[in-house]
mmCIF file of C-alpha atoms in Angstrom:
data_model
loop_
_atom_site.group_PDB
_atom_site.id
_atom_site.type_symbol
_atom_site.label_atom_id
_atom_site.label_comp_id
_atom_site.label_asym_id
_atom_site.label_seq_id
_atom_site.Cartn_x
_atom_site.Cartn_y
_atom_site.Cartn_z
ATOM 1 C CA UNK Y 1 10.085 -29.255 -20.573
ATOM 2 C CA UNK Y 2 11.984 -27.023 -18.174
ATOM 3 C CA UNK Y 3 9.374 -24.700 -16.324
ATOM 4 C CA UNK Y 4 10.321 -20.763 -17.027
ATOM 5 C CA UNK Y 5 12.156 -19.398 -13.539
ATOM 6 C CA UNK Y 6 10.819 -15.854 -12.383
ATOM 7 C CA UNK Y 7 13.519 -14.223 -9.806
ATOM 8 C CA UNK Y 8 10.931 -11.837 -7.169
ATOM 9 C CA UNK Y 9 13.124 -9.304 -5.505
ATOM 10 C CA UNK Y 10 11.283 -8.643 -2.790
ATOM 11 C CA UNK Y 11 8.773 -10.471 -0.271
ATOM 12 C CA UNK Y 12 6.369 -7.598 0.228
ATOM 13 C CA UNK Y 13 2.505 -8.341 -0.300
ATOM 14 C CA UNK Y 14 3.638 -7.173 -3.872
ATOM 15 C CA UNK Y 15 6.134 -9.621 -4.151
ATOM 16 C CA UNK Y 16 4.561 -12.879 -2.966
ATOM 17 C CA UNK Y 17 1.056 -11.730 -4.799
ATOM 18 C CA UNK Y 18 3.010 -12.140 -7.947
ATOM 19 C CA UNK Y 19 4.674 -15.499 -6.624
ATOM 20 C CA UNK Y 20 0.868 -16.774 -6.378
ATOM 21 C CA UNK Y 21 0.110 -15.539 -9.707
ATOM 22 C CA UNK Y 22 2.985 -16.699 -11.122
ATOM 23 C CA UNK Y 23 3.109 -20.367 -9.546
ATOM 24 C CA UNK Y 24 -0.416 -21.142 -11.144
ATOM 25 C CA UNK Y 25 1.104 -19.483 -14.788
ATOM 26 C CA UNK Y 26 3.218 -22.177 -14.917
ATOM 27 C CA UNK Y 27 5.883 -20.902 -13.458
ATOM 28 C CA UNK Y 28 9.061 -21.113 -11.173
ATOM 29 C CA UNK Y 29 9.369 -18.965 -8.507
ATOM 30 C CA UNK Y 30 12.175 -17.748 -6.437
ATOM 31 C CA UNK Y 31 11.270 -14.740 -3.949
ATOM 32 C CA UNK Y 32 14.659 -13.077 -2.375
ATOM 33 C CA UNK Y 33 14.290 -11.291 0.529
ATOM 34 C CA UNK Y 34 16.374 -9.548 2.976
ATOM 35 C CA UNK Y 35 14.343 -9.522 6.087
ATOM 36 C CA UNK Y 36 14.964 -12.599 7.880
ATOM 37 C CA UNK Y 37 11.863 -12.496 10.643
ATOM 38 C CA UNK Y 38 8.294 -11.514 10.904
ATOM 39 C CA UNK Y 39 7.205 -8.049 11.644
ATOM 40 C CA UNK Y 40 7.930 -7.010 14.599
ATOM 41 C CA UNK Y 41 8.891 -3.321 16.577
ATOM 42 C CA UNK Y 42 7.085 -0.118 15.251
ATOM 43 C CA UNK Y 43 10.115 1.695 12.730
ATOM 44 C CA UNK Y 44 7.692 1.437 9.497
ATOM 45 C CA UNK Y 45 3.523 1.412 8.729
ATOM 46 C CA UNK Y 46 2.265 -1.257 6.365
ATOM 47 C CA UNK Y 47 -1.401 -1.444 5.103
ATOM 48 C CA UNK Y 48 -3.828 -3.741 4.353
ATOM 49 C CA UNK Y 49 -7.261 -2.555 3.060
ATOM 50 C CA UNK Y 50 -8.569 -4.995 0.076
ATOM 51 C CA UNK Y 51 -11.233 -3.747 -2.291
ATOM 52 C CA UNK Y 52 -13.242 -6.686 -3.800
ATOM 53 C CA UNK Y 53 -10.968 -7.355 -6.752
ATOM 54 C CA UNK Y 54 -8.152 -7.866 -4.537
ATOM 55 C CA UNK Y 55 -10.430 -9.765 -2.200
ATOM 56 C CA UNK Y 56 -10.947 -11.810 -5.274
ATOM 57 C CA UNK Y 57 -7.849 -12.547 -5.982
ATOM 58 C CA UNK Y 58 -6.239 -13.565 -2.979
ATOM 59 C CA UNK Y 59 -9.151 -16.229 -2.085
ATOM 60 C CA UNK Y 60 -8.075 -17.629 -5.382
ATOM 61 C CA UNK Y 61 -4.518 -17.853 -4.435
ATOM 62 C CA UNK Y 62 -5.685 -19.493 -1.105
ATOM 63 C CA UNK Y 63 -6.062 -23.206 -0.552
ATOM 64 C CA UNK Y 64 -8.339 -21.861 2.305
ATOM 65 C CA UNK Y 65 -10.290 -19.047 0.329
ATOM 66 C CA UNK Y 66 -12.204 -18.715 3.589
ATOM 67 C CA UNK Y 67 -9.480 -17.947 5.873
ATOM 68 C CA UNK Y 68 -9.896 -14.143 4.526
ATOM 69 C CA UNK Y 69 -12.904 -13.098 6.128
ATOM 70 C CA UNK Y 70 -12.200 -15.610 9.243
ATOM 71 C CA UNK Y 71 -9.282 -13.563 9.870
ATOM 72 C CA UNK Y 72 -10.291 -10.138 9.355
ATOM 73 C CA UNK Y 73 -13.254 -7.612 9.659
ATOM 74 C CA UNK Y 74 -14.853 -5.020 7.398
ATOM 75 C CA UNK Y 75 -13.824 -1.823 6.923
ATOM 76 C CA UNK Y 76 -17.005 0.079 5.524
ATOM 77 C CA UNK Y 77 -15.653 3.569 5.933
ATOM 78 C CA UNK Y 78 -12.496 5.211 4.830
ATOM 79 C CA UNK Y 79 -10.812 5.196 8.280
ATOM 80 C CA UNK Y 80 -6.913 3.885 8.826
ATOM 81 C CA UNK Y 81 -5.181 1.806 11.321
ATOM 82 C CA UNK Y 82 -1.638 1.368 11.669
ATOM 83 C CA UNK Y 83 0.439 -1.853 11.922
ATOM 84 C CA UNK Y 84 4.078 -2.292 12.781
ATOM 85 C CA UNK Y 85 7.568 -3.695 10.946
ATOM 86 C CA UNK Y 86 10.896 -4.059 12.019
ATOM 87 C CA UNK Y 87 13.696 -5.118 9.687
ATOM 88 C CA UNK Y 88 16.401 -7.733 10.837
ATOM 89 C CA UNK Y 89 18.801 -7.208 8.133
ATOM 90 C CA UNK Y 90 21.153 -10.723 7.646
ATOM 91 C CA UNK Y 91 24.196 -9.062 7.919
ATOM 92 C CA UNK Y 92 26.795 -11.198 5.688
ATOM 93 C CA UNK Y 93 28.957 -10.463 2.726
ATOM 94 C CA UNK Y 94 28.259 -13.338 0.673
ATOM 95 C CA UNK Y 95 26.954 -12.778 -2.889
ATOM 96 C CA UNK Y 96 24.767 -15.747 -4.292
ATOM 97 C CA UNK Y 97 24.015 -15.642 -7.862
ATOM 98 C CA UNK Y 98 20.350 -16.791 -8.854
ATOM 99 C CA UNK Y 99 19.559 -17.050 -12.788
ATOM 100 C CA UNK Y 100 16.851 -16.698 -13.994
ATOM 101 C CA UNK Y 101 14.329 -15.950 -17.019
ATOM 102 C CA UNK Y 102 12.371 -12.945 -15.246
ATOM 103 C CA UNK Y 103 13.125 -10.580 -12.706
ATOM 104 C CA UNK Y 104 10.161 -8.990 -10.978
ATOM 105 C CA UNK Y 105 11.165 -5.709 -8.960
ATOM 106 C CA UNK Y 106 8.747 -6.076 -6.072
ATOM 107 C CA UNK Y 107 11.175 -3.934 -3.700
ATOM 108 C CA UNK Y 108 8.809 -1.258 -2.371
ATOM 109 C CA UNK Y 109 8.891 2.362 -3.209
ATOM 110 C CA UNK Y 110 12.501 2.945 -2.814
ATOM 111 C CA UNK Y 111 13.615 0.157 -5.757
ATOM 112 C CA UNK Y 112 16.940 -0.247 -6.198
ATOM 113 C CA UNK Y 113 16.100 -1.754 -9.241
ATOM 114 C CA UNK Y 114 13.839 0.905 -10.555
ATOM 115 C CA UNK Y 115 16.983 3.082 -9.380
ATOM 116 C CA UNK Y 116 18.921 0.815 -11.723
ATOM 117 C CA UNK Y 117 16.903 1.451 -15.078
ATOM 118 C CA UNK Y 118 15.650 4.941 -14.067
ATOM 119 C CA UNK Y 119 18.180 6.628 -11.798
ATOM 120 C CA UNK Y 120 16.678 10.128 -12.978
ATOM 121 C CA UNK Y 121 13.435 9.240 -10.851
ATOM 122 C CA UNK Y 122 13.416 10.648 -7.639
ATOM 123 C CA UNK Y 123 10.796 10.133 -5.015
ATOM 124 C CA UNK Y 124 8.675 13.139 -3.954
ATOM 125 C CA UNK Y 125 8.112 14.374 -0.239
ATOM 126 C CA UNK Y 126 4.855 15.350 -0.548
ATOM 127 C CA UNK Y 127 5.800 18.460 2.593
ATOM 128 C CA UNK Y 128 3.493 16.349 5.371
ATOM 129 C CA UNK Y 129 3.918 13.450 7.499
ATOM 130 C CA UNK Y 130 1.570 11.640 9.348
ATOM 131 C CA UNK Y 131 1.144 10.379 13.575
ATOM 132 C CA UNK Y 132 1.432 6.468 13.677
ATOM 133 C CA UNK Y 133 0.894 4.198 16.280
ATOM 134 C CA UNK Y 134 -0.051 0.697 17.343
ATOM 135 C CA UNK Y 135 -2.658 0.076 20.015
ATOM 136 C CA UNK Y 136 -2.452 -3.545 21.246
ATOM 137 C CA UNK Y 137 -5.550 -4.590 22.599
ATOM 138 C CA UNK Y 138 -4.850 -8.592 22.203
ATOM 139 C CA UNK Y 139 -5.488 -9.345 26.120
ATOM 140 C CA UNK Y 140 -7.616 -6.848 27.070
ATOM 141 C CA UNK Y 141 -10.351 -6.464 24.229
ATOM 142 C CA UNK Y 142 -13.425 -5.602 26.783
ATOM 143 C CA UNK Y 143 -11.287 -3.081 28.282
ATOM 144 C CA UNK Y 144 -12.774 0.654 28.630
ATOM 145 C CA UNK Y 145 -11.245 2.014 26.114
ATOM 146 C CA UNK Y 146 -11.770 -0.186 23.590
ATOM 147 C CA UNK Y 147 -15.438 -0.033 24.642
ATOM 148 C CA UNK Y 148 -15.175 3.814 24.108
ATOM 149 C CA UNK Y 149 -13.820 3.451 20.503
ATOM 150 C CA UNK Y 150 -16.080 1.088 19.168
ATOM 151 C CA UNK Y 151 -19.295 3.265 20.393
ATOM 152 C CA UNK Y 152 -17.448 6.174 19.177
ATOM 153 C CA UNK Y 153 -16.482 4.849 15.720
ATOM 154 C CA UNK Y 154 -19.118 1.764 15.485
ATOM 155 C CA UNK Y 155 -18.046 0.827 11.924
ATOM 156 C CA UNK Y 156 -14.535 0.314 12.613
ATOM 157 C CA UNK Y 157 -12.760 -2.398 11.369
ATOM 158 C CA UNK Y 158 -9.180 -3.720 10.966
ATOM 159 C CA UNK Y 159 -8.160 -1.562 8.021
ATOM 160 C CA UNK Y 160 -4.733 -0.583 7.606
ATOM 161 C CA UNK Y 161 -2.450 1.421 5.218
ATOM 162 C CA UNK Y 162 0.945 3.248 4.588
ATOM 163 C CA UNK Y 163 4.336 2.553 3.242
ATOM 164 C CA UNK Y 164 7.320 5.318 3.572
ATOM 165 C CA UNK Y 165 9.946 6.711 5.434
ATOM 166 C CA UNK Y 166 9.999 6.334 8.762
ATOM 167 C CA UNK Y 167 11.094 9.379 11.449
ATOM 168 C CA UNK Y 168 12.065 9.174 15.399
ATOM 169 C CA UNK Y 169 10.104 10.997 17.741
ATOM 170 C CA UNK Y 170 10.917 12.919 21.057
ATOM 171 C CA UNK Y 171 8.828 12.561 24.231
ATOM 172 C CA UNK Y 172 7.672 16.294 23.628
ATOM 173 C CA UNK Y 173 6.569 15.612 20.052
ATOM 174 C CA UNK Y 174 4.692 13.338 21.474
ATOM 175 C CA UNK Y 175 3.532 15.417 24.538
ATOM 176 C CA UNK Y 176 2.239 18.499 22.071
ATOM 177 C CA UNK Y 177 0.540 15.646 19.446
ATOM 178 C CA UNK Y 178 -0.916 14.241 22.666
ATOM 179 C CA UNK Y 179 -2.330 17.883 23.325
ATOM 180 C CA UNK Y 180 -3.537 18.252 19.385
ATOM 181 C CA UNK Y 181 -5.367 15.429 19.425
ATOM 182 C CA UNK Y 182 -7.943 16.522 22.790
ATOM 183 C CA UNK Y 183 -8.402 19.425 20.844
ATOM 184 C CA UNK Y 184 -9.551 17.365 17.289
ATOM 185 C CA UNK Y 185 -10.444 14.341 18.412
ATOM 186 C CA UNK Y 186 -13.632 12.993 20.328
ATOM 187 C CA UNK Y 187 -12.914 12.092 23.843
ATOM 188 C CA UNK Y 188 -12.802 8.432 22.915
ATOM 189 C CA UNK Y 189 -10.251 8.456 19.666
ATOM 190 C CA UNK Y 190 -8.164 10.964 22.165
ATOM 191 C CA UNK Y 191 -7.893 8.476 24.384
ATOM 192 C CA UNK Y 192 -6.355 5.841 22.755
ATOM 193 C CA UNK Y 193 -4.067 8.179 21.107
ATOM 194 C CA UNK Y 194 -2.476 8.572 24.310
ATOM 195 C CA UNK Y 195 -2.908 5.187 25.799
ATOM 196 C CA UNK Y 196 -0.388 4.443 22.090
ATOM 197 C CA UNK Y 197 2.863 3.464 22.894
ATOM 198 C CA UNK Y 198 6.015 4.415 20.969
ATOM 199 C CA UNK Y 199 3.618 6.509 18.355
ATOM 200 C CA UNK Y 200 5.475 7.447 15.662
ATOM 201 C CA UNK Y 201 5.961 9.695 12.478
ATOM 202 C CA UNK Y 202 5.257 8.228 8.485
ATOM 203 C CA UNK Y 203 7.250 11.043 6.207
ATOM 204 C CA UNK Y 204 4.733 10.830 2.746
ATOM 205 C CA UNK Y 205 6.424 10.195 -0.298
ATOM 206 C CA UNK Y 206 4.766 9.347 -4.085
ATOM 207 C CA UNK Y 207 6.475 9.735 -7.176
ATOM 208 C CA UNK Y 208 5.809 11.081 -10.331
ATOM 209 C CA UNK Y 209 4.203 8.403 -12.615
ATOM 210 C CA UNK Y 210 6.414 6.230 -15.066
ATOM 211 C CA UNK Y 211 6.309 5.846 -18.649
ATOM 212 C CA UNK Y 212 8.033 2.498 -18.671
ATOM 213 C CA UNK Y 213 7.764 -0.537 -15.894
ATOM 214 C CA UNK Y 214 9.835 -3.271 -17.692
ATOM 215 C CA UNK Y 215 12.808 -3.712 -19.638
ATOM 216 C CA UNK Y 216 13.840 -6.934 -21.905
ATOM 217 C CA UNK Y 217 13.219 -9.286 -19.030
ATOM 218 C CA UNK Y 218 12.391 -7.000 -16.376
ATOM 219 C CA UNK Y 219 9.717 -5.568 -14.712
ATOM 220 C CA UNK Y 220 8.282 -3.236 -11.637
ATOM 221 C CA UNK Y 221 5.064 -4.186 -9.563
ATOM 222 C CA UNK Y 222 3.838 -2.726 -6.301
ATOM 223 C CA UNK Y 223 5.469 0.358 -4.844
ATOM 224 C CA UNK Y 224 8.516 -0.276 -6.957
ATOM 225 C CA UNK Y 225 6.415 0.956 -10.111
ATOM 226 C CA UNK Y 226 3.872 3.472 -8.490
ATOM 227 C CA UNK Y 227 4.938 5.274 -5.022
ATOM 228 C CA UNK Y 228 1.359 6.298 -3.728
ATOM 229 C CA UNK Y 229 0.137 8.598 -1.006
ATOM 230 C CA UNK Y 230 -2.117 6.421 1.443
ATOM 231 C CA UNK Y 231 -4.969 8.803 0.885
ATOM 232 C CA UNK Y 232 -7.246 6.334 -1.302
ATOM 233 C CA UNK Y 233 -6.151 3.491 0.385
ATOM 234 C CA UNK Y 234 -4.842 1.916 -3.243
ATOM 235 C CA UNK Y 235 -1.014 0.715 -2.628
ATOM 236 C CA UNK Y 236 -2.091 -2.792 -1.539
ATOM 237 C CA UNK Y 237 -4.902 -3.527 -4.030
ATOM 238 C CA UNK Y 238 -2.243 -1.869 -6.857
ATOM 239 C CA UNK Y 239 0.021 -4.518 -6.099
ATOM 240 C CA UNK Y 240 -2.303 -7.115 -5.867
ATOM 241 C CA UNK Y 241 -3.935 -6.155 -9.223
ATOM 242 C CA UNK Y 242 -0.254 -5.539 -10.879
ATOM 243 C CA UNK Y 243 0.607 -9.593 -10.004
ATOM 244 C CA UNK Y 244 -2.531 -10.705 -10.970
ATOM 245 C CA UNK Y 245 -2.354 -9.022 -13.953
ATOM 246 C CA UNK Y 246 1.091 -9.863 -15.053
ATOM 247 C CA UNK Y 247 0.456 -13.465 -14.290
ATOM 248 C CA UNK Y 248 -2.139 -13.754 -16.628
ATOM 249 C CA UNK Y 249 -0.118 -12.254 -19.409
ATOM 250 C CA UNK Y 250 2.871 -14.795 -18.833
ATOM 251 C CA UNK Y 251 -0.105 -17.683 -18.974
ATOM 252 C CA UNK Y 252 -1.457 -16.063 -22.312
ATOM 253 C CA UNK Y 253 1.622 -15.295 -23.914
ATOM 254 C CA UNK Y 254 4.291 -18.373 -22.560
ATOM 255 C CA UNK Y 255 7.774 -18.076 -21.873
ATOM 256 C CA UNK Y 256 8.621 -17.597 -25.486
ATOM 257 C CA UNK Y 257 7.106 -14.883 -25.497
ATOM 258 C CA UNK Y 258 8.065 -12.929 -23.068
ATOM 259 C CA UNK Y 259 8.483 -9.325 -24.296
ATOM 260 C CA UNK Y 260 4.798 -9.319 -25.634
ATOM 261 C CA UNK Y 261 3.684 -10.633 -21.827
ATOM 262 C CA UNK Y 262 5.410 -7.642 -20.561
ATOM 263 C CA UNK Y 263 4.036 -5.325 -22.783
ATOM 264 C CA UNK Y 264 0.174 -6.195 -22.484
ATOM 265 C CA UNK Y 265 1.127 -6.181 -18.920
ATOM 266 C CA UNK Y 266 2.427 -2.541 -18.981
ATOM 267 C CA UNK Y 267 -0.708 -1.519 -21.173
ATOM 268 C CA UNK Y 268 -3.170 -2.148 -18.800
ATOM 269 C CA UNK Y 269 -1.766 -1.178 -15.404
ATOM 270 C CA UNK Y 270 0.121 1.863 -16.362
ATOM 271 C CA UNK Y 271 -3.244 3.805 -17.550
ATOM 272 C CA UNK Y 272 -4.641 2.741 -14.379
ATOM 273 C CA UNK Y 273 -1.305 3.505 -11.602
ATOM 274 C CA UNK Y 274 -1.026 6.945 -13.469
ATOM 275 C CA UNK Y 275 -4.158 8.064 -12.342
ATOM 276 C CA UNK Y 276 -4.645 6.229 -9.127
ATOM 277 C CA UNK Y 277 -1.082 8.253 -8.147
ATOM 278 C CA UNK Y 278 -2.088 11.647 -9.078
ATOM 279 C CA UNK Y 279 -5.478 11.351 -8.055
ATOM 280 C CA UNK Y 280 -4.384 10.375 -4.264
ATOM 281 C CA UNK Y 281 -2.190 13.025 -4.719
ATOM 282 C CA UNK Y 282 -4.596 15.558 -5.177
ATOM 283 C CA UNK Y 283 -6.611 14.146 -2.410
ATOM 284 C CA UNK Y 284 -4.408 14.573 -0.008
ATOM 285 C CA UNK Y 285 -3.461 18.213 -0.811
ATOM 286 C CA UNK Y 286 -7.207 18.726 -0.602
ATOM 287 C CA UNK Y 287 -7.336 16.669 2.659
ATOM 288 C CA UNK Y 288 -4.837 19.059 4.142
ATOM 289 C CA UNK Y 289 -6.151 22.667 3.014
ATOM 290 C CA UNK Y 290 -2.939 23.227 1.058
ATOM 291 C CA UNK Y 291 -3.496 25.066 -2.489
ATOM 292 C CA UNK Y 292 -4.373 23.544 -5.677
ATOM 293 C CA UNK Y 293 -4.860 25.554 -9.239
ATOM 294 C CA UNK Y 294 -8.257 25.083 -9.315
ATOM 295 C CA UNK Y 295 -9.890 25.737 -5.996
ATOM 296 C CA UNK Y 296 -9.367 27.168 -2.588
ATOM 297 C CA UNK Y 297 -8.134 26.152 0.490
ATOM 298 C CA UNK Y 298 -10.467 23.006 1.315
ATOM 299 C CA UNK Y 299 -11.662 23.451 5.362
ATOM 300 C CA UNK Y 300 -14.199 20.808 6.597
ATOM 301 C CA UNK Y 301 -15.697 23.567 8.539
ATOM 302 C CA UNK Y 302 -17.147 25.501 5.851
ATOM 303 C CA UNK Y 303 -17.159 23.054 3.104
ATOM 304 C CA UNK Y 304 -20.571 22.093 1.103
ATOM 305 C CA UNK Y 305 -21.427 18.369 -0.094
ATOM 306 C CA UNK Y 306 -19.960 19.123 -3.303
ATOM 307 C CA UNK Y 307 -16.817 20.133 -2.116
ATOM 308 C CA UNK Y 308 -16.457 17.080 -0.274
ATOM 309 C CA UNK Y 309 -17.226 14.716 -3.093
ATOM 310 C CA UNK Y 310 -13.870 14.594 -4.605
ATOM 311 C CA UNK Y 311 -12.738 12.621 -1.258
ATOM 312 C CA UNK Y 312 -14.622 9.761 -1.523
ATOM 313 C CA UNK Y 313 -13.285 6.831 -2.740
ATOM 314 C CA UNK Y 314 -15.413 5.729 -5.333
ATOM 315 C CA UNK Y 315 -14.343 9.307 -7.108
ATOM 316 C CA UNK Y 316 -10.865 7.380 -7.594
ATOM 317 C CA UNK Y 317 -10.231 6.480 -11.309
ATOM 318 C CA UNK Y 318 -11.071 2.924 -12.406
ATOM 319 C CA UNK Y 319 -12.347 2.691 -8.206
ATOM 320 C CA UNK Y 320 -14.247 -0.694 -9.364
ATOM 321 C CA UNK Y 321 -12.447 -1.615 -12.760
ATOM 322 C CA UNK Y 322 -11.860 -5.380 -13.251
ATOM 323 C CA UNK Y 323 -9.487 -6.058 -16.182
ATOM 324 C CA UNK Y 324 -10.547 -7.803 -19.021
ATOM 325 C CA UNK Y 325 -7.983 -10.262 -18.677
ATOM 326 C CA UNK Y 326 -9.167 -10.783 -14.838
ATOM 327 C CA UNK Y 327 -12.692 -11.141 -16.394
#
């Protein structure tokens, strides 16, 4: 019999999660994707920072479940690090048509495809940005600085995240963020903010949860079907969980029955993305003293335990839920 072909728009960690998933359903796969190199350059963040589900599921997708933990280190504290991207965009004309029995939207937060079905959603600016930068410490990892930084933050490891528009910089932007961060900082975090080169500035976008993440035959994961704020560090292990989840549903149901795949699928993530979204949401206006109906101005200063609590992670909804079908 003819396997069941699943078109992936998109080769984001969202989109070649749900290739995994999908390859051991049984199916197809054919991810399309318009960058033609590796990361490279510093125009975008990405983010990697796995909670143990998605630390789960990738060693199963691995024929080297090991490799995970040789490759990276723990991150036991809610602290970020920034990566870089660079798009080479193919620049050609020609239109190839791919058929197919699925299409997965796994084009980040600015789908064209969620554009497509919903061109009434808009992404929200969520009125802050965030400072950006990669340090590259690859040849000289006993260097004094890096010395300082690990004494200073002892528990730091390679954690990652953020995903959304990208802005240019001047060279007194980065003089007076330079100056900000002797006052904030401790001497050793200040120092290799400035020894950063080409920092840069993250605009933060979410978007008001969906309703509805597939349509006949199909169907949002990742960013495409929940923009996040990286406050709770979720955007990564919501993709992860979305193509784990939906390939389990194509497994139970088959290709016959696709609709009802699609369905269970959008029954048990969208309870979950709605109020990972508006709970990082609320975090970060929290994080940043603006107002929120319910309490005052949050400043670290003055604030009590209790006030604090609401930032930890493990206050974000289903923090440690595993899925029943994941089970």
């Amino acid at each position: 019999m003819r396997k069941p072909k699943a078109i992936i728009v998109g080769g984001s960690i969202a989109g070649i999660s749900c290739a995994k998933a999908l390859i051991l359903a049984g199916w197809d796969v054919v991810v399309i994707e318009k960058t033609r190199g590796p990361p490279i350059g510093n125009p975008t963040g990405a983010g990697i920072a796995l909670n143990p589900l998605s630390q789960k599921m990738v060693k199963s997708w691995l024929h080297q479940p090991d490799l995970l933990h040789n490759i990276t280190l723990p991150l036991t504290i809610g602290q970020n690090r920034a990566v870089d991207r660079e798009k080479n965009i193919c620049g050609t004309d020609e239109i190839i048509d791919v058929v197919g029995d699925l299409l997965v939207a796994a084009d980040g937060s600015c789908s064209s495809v969620r554009q497509t079905f919903l061109p009434d959603s808009k992404l929200r600016y969520t009125g802050y940005c965030a400072w950006r930068g990669v340090f590259d410490f690859s040849e000289n990892e006993n260097s004094e600085t890096i010395q300082g930084i690990r004494k200073a933050y002892p528990e730091l490891g390679n954690g990652v995240h953020g995903d959304s528009a990208t802005m240019k910089v001047s060279s007194d932007m980065i003089k007076k963020m330079h100056q900000e961060a002797e006052k904030i900082w401790v001497p050793e975090f200040a120092r290799v903010i400035k020894e950063t080169k080409e920092p840069f500035l993250n605009l933060m976008y979410d978007c008001d949860p969906l309703t509805q993440i597939y349509w006949d035959n199909v169907v949002l994961i990742g960013d495409a079907a929940h923009p996040i704020t990286p406050h709770c560090a979720r955007s990564t292990n919501m993709a992860i969980a979305d193509a784990a989840v939906l390939g389990k549903c194509l497994e139970r149901w088959g290709p016959e029955n696709l609709h009802s795949a699609l369905e269970e699928h959008q029954s048990v993530r969208l309870p979950v993305t709605t109020k990972q979204v508006l709970h990082s949401r609320r975090v970060g206006q929290i994080k940043l003293g603006l107002p929120t109906p319910d309490r005052e101005p949050f400043d670290p200063n003055t604030a009590s335990p209790e006030d604090c609590e609401i930032l930890k992670q493990r206050r974000l909804p289903f923090f440690d839920d595993v899925p029943s079908i994941l089970e």
